[in-house]
Amino acid sequence: MNFEFATATRIVFGAGRLREVGALSKEFGSRVLVVTGRDTKRAEPLLKILHAGGVSTTTFSVAGEPELSTVEQGTESAKTRRCELVIGFGGGSVLDAAKAIAAMLANGGELLDYVEIIGRGRMLTKPSVPFVAIPTTAGTGSEVTRNAVLASSEHKLKVSLRSPLMLARVAVVDPELTYDLPPALTASTGLDALTQLIEPFVCARANPMTDGLCVEGLQRAARSLRIAFADGQNKSAREDMALAGLFGGLALANAGLGAVHGFAGPIGGSFAAPHGAICAALLPHVMGANLRALRRRAPDSAVLPRFDQVARWLTGDASATADAGVQWIQQLVSDLQIPKLSAYDIREEHVADLVARAMNASSMKANPVALTPEELAGALRQAL
Ligand SMILES: [Zn+2]
């Protein structure tokens, strides 16, 4: 056995704990860049709390998924206002943008010096300026991961800025912030959380520490995602989903993912589909492809009983087998009204290219079995 576990220095969890952000930010400085989503009004309660705590704020709004230029603009804005810390307040895109800005404020040079694939891929050498991550959705787990996904529209590609030095100083996970999420967003982010609990549990780099988080998170998501979708104000369901999102982030950052996320990068880079909806549409079909490949090529694999365990936690039936788990997810995806990928104009003519690009994705390396291009294409076609 061989593993490492790294995460945010401090995780603050609980309904209403946003109120503590003024005092905890003050420990890091008195001028903060607050990175928010498109609707900056949502951040007003946070700004009030910060101002009451004696912290001055500059707001930077990120509409949609962050581009490299978004991070460059945010970094400039923070430099001009001499910000000492960065707070990300929003969904995964906002947290990733804030995380990248905090890294660029501490490390000199240009963003392209450090970005993989399209940049020079140099290592970040200095810890980010203090970064406080406050998710307002329950799913991505970005508050505890060490990478920021950035889009390059020029290259039709998503690339990561990645370093353990980018981990948040504090992650504040307050389920109250998710009570007003509309059902469609609850569904897509919640299914991303579920995917990020299943893929690390069956992946090639699973370890006992991430296993424990996956078991706990999976059971909470299984019992609460439908409830949170139907009744957003249900406090215990929202609390479960906030934990599921957090635990998925902890698991993926310290174990790995698999073919669903291998596809999610190239698809998200080329088509205007939300990350969670892509993962949800693919999840049952990739699980099916993995099961068939394992049964055929590695029938004694220790991963196969893990798929049975996942099925038992999802269905609550102690005798359920892996296939029942796949069916349960298929039903959930349909009940939560997740569209097929064809709804985003992804068609047969795109399959070969997406498969080729997915095979090179870093998430693919942790998939429990090496899937052939034909097997990957089959799973993708089923999701169209
Ligand atoms: Zn994901």
Coordinates of C-alpha atoms and ligand atoms in Angstrom, one line a residue:
M1 CA 0.0 0.0 0.0
N2 CA 1.3 3.4 -1.0
F3 CA -0.6 6.7 -0.9
E4 CA -0.5 10.4 -0.1
F5 CA -3.3 12.7 1.0
A6 CA -3.2 16.4 0.7
T7 CA -6.0 18.9 1.0
A8 CA -7.0 22.5 2.0
T9 CA -5.2 23.5 5.3
R10 CA -8.6 23.9 7.0
I11 CA -12.1 22.8 6.1
V12 CA -15.0 24.7 7.8
F13 CA -18.3 22.8 7.3
G14 CA -21.8 23.6 8.4
A15 CA -25.0 25.6 7.7
G16 CA -24.5 29.3 8.5
R17 CA -20.7 29.2 8.7
L18 CA -20.3 31.8 6.0
R19 CA -20.7 34.2 8.9
E20 CA -17.2 33.3 10.1
V21 CA -15.5 34.4 6.8
G22 CA -14.9 38.0 7.9
A23 CA -12.8 36.9 10.9
L24 CA -11.0 34.2 9.2
S25 CA -10.1 36.4 6.2
K26 CA -8.7 39.1 8.4
E27 CA -6.0 36.7 9.5
F28 CA -4.6 36.8 6.0
G29 CA -4.9 40.5 5.2
S30 CA -7.2 43.5 4.9
R31 CA -7.6 43.7 1.1
V32 CA -9.4 40.9 -0.7
L33 CA -10.2 40.0 -4.3
V34 CA -13.6 38.4 -4.3
V35 CA -14.2 36.3 -7.4
T36 CA -17.9 35.7 -8.1
G37 CA -20.1 34.3 -10.8
R38 CA -22.1 36.3 -13.4
D39 CA -24.7 37.4 -10.8
T40 CA -22.6 39.5 -8.4
K41 CA -25.7 40.2 -6.3
R42 CA -25.4 36.7 -4.9
A43 CA -22.2 37.7 -3.2
E44 CA -23.7 40.7 -1.4
P45 CA -24.1 38.8 1.9
L46 CA -20.5 37.8 1.8
L47 CA -19.3 41.3 1.0
K48 CA -21.3 42.6 4.0
I49 CA -19.7 40.0 6.3
L50 CA -16.2 41.0 5.0
H51 CA -16.8 44.7 5.4
A52 CA -18.1 44.2 8.9
G53 CA -14.9 42.3 9.6
G54 CA -12.8 45.3 8.5
V55 CA -11.8 43.8 5.2
S56 CA -12.0 45.9 2.0
T57 CA -13.1 44.1 -1.2
T58 CA -12.6 44.3 -5.0
T59 CA -15.1 42.2 -6.9
F60 CA -14.2 40.3 -10.0
S61 CA -17.0 38.5 -11.9
V62 CA -16.5 35.4 -14.0
A63 CA -19.3 34.7 -16.4
G64 CA -19.3 31.0 -17.5
E65 CA -16.2 28.8 -17.6
P66 CA -12.9 30.7 -17.2
E67 CA -10.7 31.4 -20.1
L68 CA -7.0 32.0 -19.8
S69 CA -7.7 35.7 -20.4
T70 CA -10.2 35.7 -17.5
V71 CA -7.4 34.7 -15.1
E72 CA -5.0 37.3 -16.6
Q73 CA -7.6 40.0 -16.1
G74 CA -8.4 38.9 -12.5
T75 CA -4.7 38.8 -11.7
E76 CA -4.2 42.4 -13.0
S77 CA -7.2 43.6 -11.1
A78 CA -5.9 42.1 -7.8
K79 CA -2.4 43.6 -8.4
T80 CA -3.7 47.1 -9.1
R81 CA -5.7 47.0 -5.9
R82 CA -2.9 45.3 -4.0
C83 CA -5.1 42.4 -2.8
E84 CA -3.5 40.2 -0.1
L85 CA -5.9 37.3 -0.4
V86 CA -8.4 35.8 -2.9
I87 CA -11.8 34.5 -2.1
G88 CA -13.7 32.4 -4.6
F89 CA -17.4 32.4 -4.1
G90 CA -19.4 30.4 -6.6
G91 CA -19.5 27.1 -8.6
G92 CA -16.6 25.1 -9.8
S93 CA -15.7 27.6 -12.6
V94 CA -15.5 30.5 -10.2
L95 CA -13.4 28.6 -7.7
D96 CA -11.0 27.4 -10.4
A97 CA -10.6 31.0 -11.7
A98 CA -10.0 32.3 -8.2
K99 CA -7.5 29.4 -7.5
A100 CA -5.6 30.2 -10.7
I101 CA -5.5 34.0 -9.9
A102 CA -4.2 33.3 -6.4
A103 CA -1.4 31.2 -7.9
M104 CA -0.5 33.8 -10.5
L105 CA -0.4 36.6 -7.9
A106 CA 2.4 34.7 -6.1
N107 CA 4.3 33.3 -9.1
G108 CA 5.8 35.8 -11.6
G109 CA 5.6 35.5 -15.3
E110 CA 2.7 34.7 -17.6
L111 CA -0.1 32.2 -17.2
L112 CA 1.2 30.4 -20.4
D113 CA 4.5 29.7 -18.6
Y114 CA 2.7 27.3 -16.3
V115 CA -0.2 25.8 -18.3
E116 CA 0.0 22.3 -19.6
I117 CA -0.3 21.3 -23.3
I118 CA -0.7 24.7 -24.9
G119 CA 1.8 26.5 -22.6
R120 CA 5.3 25.8 -21.3
G121 CA 4.1 23.6 -18.5
R122 CA 6.6 25.0 -16.0
M123 CA 6.1 24.1 -12.3
L124 CA 4.7 26.7 -10.0
T125 CA 7.4 27.4 -7.4
K126 CA 5.7 29.6 -4.8
P127 CA 2.6 28.9 -2.7
S128 CA -0.4 30.8 -3.8
V129 CA -1.4 34.0 -2.0
P130 CA -3.9 32.9 0.7
F131 CA -7.0 31.5 -1.1
V132 CA -10.3 30.9 0.6
A133 CA -12.8 28.7 -1.4
I134 CA -16.5 29.0 -0.8
P135 CA -18.6 26.7 -3.0
T136 CA -22.2 27.8 -3.8
T137 CA -23.0 24.5 -5.6
A138 CA -22.6 21.0 -4.3
G139 CA -20.7 18.9 -6.7
T140 CA -17.3 19.9 -8.2
G141 CA -15.3 19.6 -5.0
S142 CA -13.0 22.3 -6.5
E143 CA -12.6 23.8 -2.9
V144 CA -10.3 21.0 -2.1
T145 CA -8.6 20.1 -5.4
R146 CA -5.2 21.3 -6.5
N147 CA -6.0 22.2 -10.1
A148 CA -7.8 24.8 -12.1
V149 CA -9.5 23.9 -15.4
L150 CA -9.2 26.8 -17.9
A151 CA -10.6 27.0 -21.4
S152 CA -8.7 28.1 -24.4
S153 CA -11.4 28.9 -27.0
E154 CA -8.6 29.5 -29.5
H155 CA -7.4 25.8 -29.1
K156 CA -11.0 24.4 -28.4
L157 CA -9.4 22.8 -25.4
K158 CA -9.5 22.7 -21.6
V159 CA -6.2 22.7 -19.9
S160 CA -5.2 22.5 -16.2
L161 CA -3.0 24.7 -14.1
R162 CA -1.9 22.1 -11.5
S163 CA 0.2 22.2 -8.3
P164 CA -0.1 21.1 -4.7
L165 CA 0.9 24.7 -4.0
M166 CA -2.6 25.8 -5.2
L167 CA -4.6 24.1 -2.4
A168 CA -6.9 26.5 -0.6
R169 CA -5.9 27.8 2.8
V170 CA -9.5 27.5 3.9
A171 CA -12.5 25.8 2.3
V172 CA -15.8 27.0 3.8
V173 CA -18.6 24.6 2.8
D174 CA -21.9 26.1 3.9
P175 CA -24.9 24.1 2.7
E176 CA -27.2 27.2 3.2
L177 CA -25.6 28.6 0.0
T178 CA -27.2 25.8 -2.0
Y179 CA -30.8 26.2 -0.9
D180 CA -31.7 28.4 -3.8
L181 CA -30.0 26.3 -6.6
P182 CA -32.5 25.6 -9.3
P183 CA -33.4 21.9 -9.9
A184 CA -31.4 21.6 -13.2
L185 CA -28.2 22.8 -11.5
T186 CA -28.9 20.6 -8.5
A187 CA -29.1 17.7 -10.9
S188 CA -26.0 18.3 -13.0
T189 CA -23.7 19.3 -10.1
G190 CA -25.1 16.5 -7.9
L191 CA -24.5 13.9 -10.6
D192 CA -20.9 15.3 -11.0
A193 CA -20.5 14.7 -7.2
L194 CA -21.8 11.1 -7.6
T195 CA -19.4 10.4 -10.5
Q196 CA -16.5 11.8 -8.4
L197 CA -17.4 9.4 -5.7
I198 CA -17.7 6.3 -7.9
E199 CA -14.7 6.8 -10.2
P200 CA -12.2 7.2 -7.4
F201 CA -13.6 4.2 -5.6
V202 CA -13.1 1.8 -8.5
C203 CA -10.1 3.6 -10.0
A204 CA -6.6 2.1 -10.2
R205 CA -5.2 4.5 -7.5
A206 CA -7.9 4.0 -4.9
N207 CA -6.6 3.9 -1.3
P208 CA -8.2 3.2 2.1
M209 CA -8.4 6.9 3.0
T210 CA -10.3 7.9 -0.2
D211 CA -12.4 4.7 0.0
G212 CA -13.7 5.8 3.4
L213 CA -14.8 9.2 2.0
C214 CA -16.4 7.5 -1.1
V215 CA -18.4 5.1 1.0
E216 CA -19.8 7.9 3.2
G217 CA -20.4 10.3 0.3
L218 CA -22.0 7.7 -1.9
Q219 CA -24.6 6.7 0.7
R220 CA -25.5 10.4 1.4
A221 CA -25.8 11.3 -2.3
A222 CA -27.9 8.2 -3.0
R223 CA -30.4 9.0 -0.3
S224 CA -30.5 12.8 -0.8
L225 CA -30.0 13.8 -4.5
R226 CA -33.6 13.1 -5.5
I227 CA -34.9 14.9 -2.5
A228 CA -32.7 18.0 -3.1
F229 CA -33.8 18.0 -6.7
A230 CA -37.5 17.9 -5.8
D231 CA -37.3 20.2 -2.7
G232 CA -34.3 22.6 -2.7
Q233 CA -35.2 23.9 0.8
N234 CA -34.7 20.4 2.4
K235 CA -31.9 21.2 4.8
S236 CA -30.7 17.6 5.5
A237 CA -30.7 16.7 1.8
R238 CA -28.7 19.9 1.0
E239 CA -26.3 19.1 3.8
D240 CA -25.8 15.5 2.5
M241 CA -25.1 16.8 -1.0
A242 CA -22.7 19.5 0.2
L243 CA -20.8 16.7 2.0
A244 CA -21.0 14.5 -1.1
G245 CA -19.5 17.2 -3.2
L246 CA -16.7 17.9 -0.7
F247 CA -15.9 14.2 -0.2
G248 CA -15.8 13.6 -4.0
G249 CA -13.3 16.5 -4.3
L250 CA -11.1 15.0 -1.6
A251 CA -11.3 11.6 -3.2
L252 CA -10.5 12.6 -6.8
A253 CA -7.6 14.9 -5.7
N254 CA -6.0 12.0 -3.8
A255 CA -6.9 8.9 -5.9
G256 CA -8.0 9.7 -9.4
L257 CA -10.9 9.5 -11.8
G258 CA -11.6 7.4 -14.9
A259 CA -13.1 7.3 -18.4
V260 CA -16.1 9.5 -17.6
H261 CA -13.8 12.4 -16.7
G262 CA -11.5 11.4 -19.5
F263 CA -14.3 12.2 -21.9
A264 CA -15.5 15.3 -20.0
G265 CA -12.4 17.4 -20.8
P266 CA -12.4 17.1 -24.6
I267 CA -16.3 17.3 -24.7
G268 CA -16.4 20.3 -22.5
G269 CA -13.7 22.0 -24.5
S270 CA -15.6 21.6 -27.8
F271 CA -19.3 21.8 -26.9
A272 CA -21.3 24.1 -24.7
A273 CA -22.4 21.4 -22.3
P274 CA -22.2 21.8 -18.5
H275 CA -19.5 19.5 -17.0
G276 CA -22.0 17.7 -14.6
A277 CA -24.5 17.0 -17.4
I278 CA -21.7 15.5 -19.6
C279 CA -20.6 13.2 -16.7
A280 CA -24.2 12.2 -15.9
A281 CA -25.0 11.3 -19.5
L282 CA -21.9 9.1 -19.7
L283 CA -21.7 7.6 -16.3
P284 CA -24.0 4.5 -16.7
H285 CA -22.6 3.7 -20.1
V286 CA -19.0 4.0 -19.0
M287 CA -19.7 1.8 -15.9
G288 CA -21.3 -0.8 -18.2
A289 CA -18.3 -0.7 -20.6
N290 CA -15.9 -1.1 -17.6
L291 CA -17.8 -4.0 -16.2
R292 CA -17.9 -5.8 -19.5
A293 CA -14.2 -5.3 -20.1
L294 CA -13.2 -6.4 -16.6
R295 CA -15.4 -9.5 -16.8
R296 CA -13.9 -10.4 -20.2
R297 CA -10.2 -9.6 -19.6
A298 CA -9.7 -9.6 -15.8
P299 CA -12.5 -11.7 -14.2
D300 CA -10.5 -12.1 -11.0
S301 CA -9.9 -8.3 -10.7
A302 CA -10.5 -7.0 -7.1
V303 CA -12.3 -4.1 -8.8
L304 CA -15.4 -6.2 -9.8
P305 CA -16.6 -6.7 -6.2
R306 CA -16.2 -3.0 -5.7
F307 CA -18.8 -2.4 -8.4
D308 CA -21.1 -4.7 -6.4
Q309 CA -20.5 -2.7 -3.3
V310 CA -21.3 0.6 -5.1
A311 CA -24.5 -1.0 -6.2
R312 CA -25.4 -1.9 -2.7
W313 CA -24.8 1.6 -1.3
L314 CA -26.7 3.2 -4.2
T315 CA -29.8 0.9 -4.1
G316 CA -29.8 0.2 -0.3
D317 CA -30.3 -3.5 -1.2
A318 CA -27.6 -5.7 0.5
S319 CA -27.8 -8.3 -2.3
A320 CA -27.6 -5.9 -5.3
T321 CA -25.0 -6.7 -8.0
A322 CA -23.0 -4.3 -10.2
D323 CA -25.6 -4.4 -13.0
A324 CA -28.4 -3.2 -10.6
G325 CA -26.1 -0.3 -9.7
V326 CA -25.8 0.7 -13.4
Q327 CA -29.6 0.5 -13.8
W328 CA -30.1 2.6 -10.7
I329 CA -27.9 5.3 -12.1
Q330 CA -29.6 5.1 -15.5
Q331 CA -33.0 5.6 -13.8
L332 CA -31.7 8.5 -11.7
V333 CA -30.2 10.3 -14.7
S334 CA -33.5 9.9 -16.5
D335 CA -35.6 11.0 -13.4
L336 CA -33.4 14.1 -13.0
Q337 CA -34.0 15.0 -16.6
I338 CA -30.4 15.0 -17.8
P339 CA -30.4 15.4 -21.6
K340 CA -28.6 13.0 -23.9
L341 CA -25.3 14.5 -25.3
S342 CA -27.0 14.9 -28.7
A343 CA -28.9 17.8 -27.1
Y344 CA -25.5 19.7 -27.2
D345 CA -25.0 18.8 -31.0
I346 CA -22.6 16.0 -30.3
R347 CA -23.1 13.5 -33.1
E348 CA -21.7 10.3 -34.6
E349 CA -19.3 12.3 -36.7
H350 CA -17.5 13.6 -33.6
V351 CA -17.1 10.2 -31.9
A352 CA -13.7 9.2 -33.3
D353 CA -12.0 12.5 -32.5
L354 CA -13.5 12.6 -29.0
V355 CA -12.3 9.1 -28.3
A356 CA -8.8 9.8 -29.5
R357 CA -8.6 12.9 -27.3
A358 CA -10.2 11.2 -24.3
M359 CA -7.5 8.4 -24.5
N360 CA -4.8 11.0 -23.9
A361 CA -6.6 12.6 -21.0
S362 CA -4.9 12.3 -17.6
S363 CA -8.2 11.0 -15.9
M364 CA -8.1 8.0 -18.3
K365 CA -4.9 6.7 -16.8
A366 CA -6.7 5.8 -13.5
N367 CA -9.6 4.0 -15.2
P368 CA -9.8 0.5 -13.7
V369 CA -9.2 -1.2 -17.0
A370 CA -7.7 0.0 -20.3
L371 CA -10.6 0.4 -22.6
T372 CA -10.1 0.0 -26.3
P373 CA -11.1 2.8 -28.7
E374 CA -14.0 0.6 -29.8
E375 CA -15.2 0.2 -26.2
L376 CA -14.9 3.9 -25.5
A377 CA -16.7 4.7 -28.8
G378 CA -19.5 2.3 -27.8
A379 CA -20.0 4.0 -24.4
L380 CA -20.0 7.5 -26.0
R381 CA -22.6 6.4 -28.7
Q382 CA -24.9 5.1 -26.0
A383 CA -24.8 8.6 -24.3
L384 CA -25.6 10.5 -27.6
Ligands
ZN1 ZN -16.4 16.2 -12.4

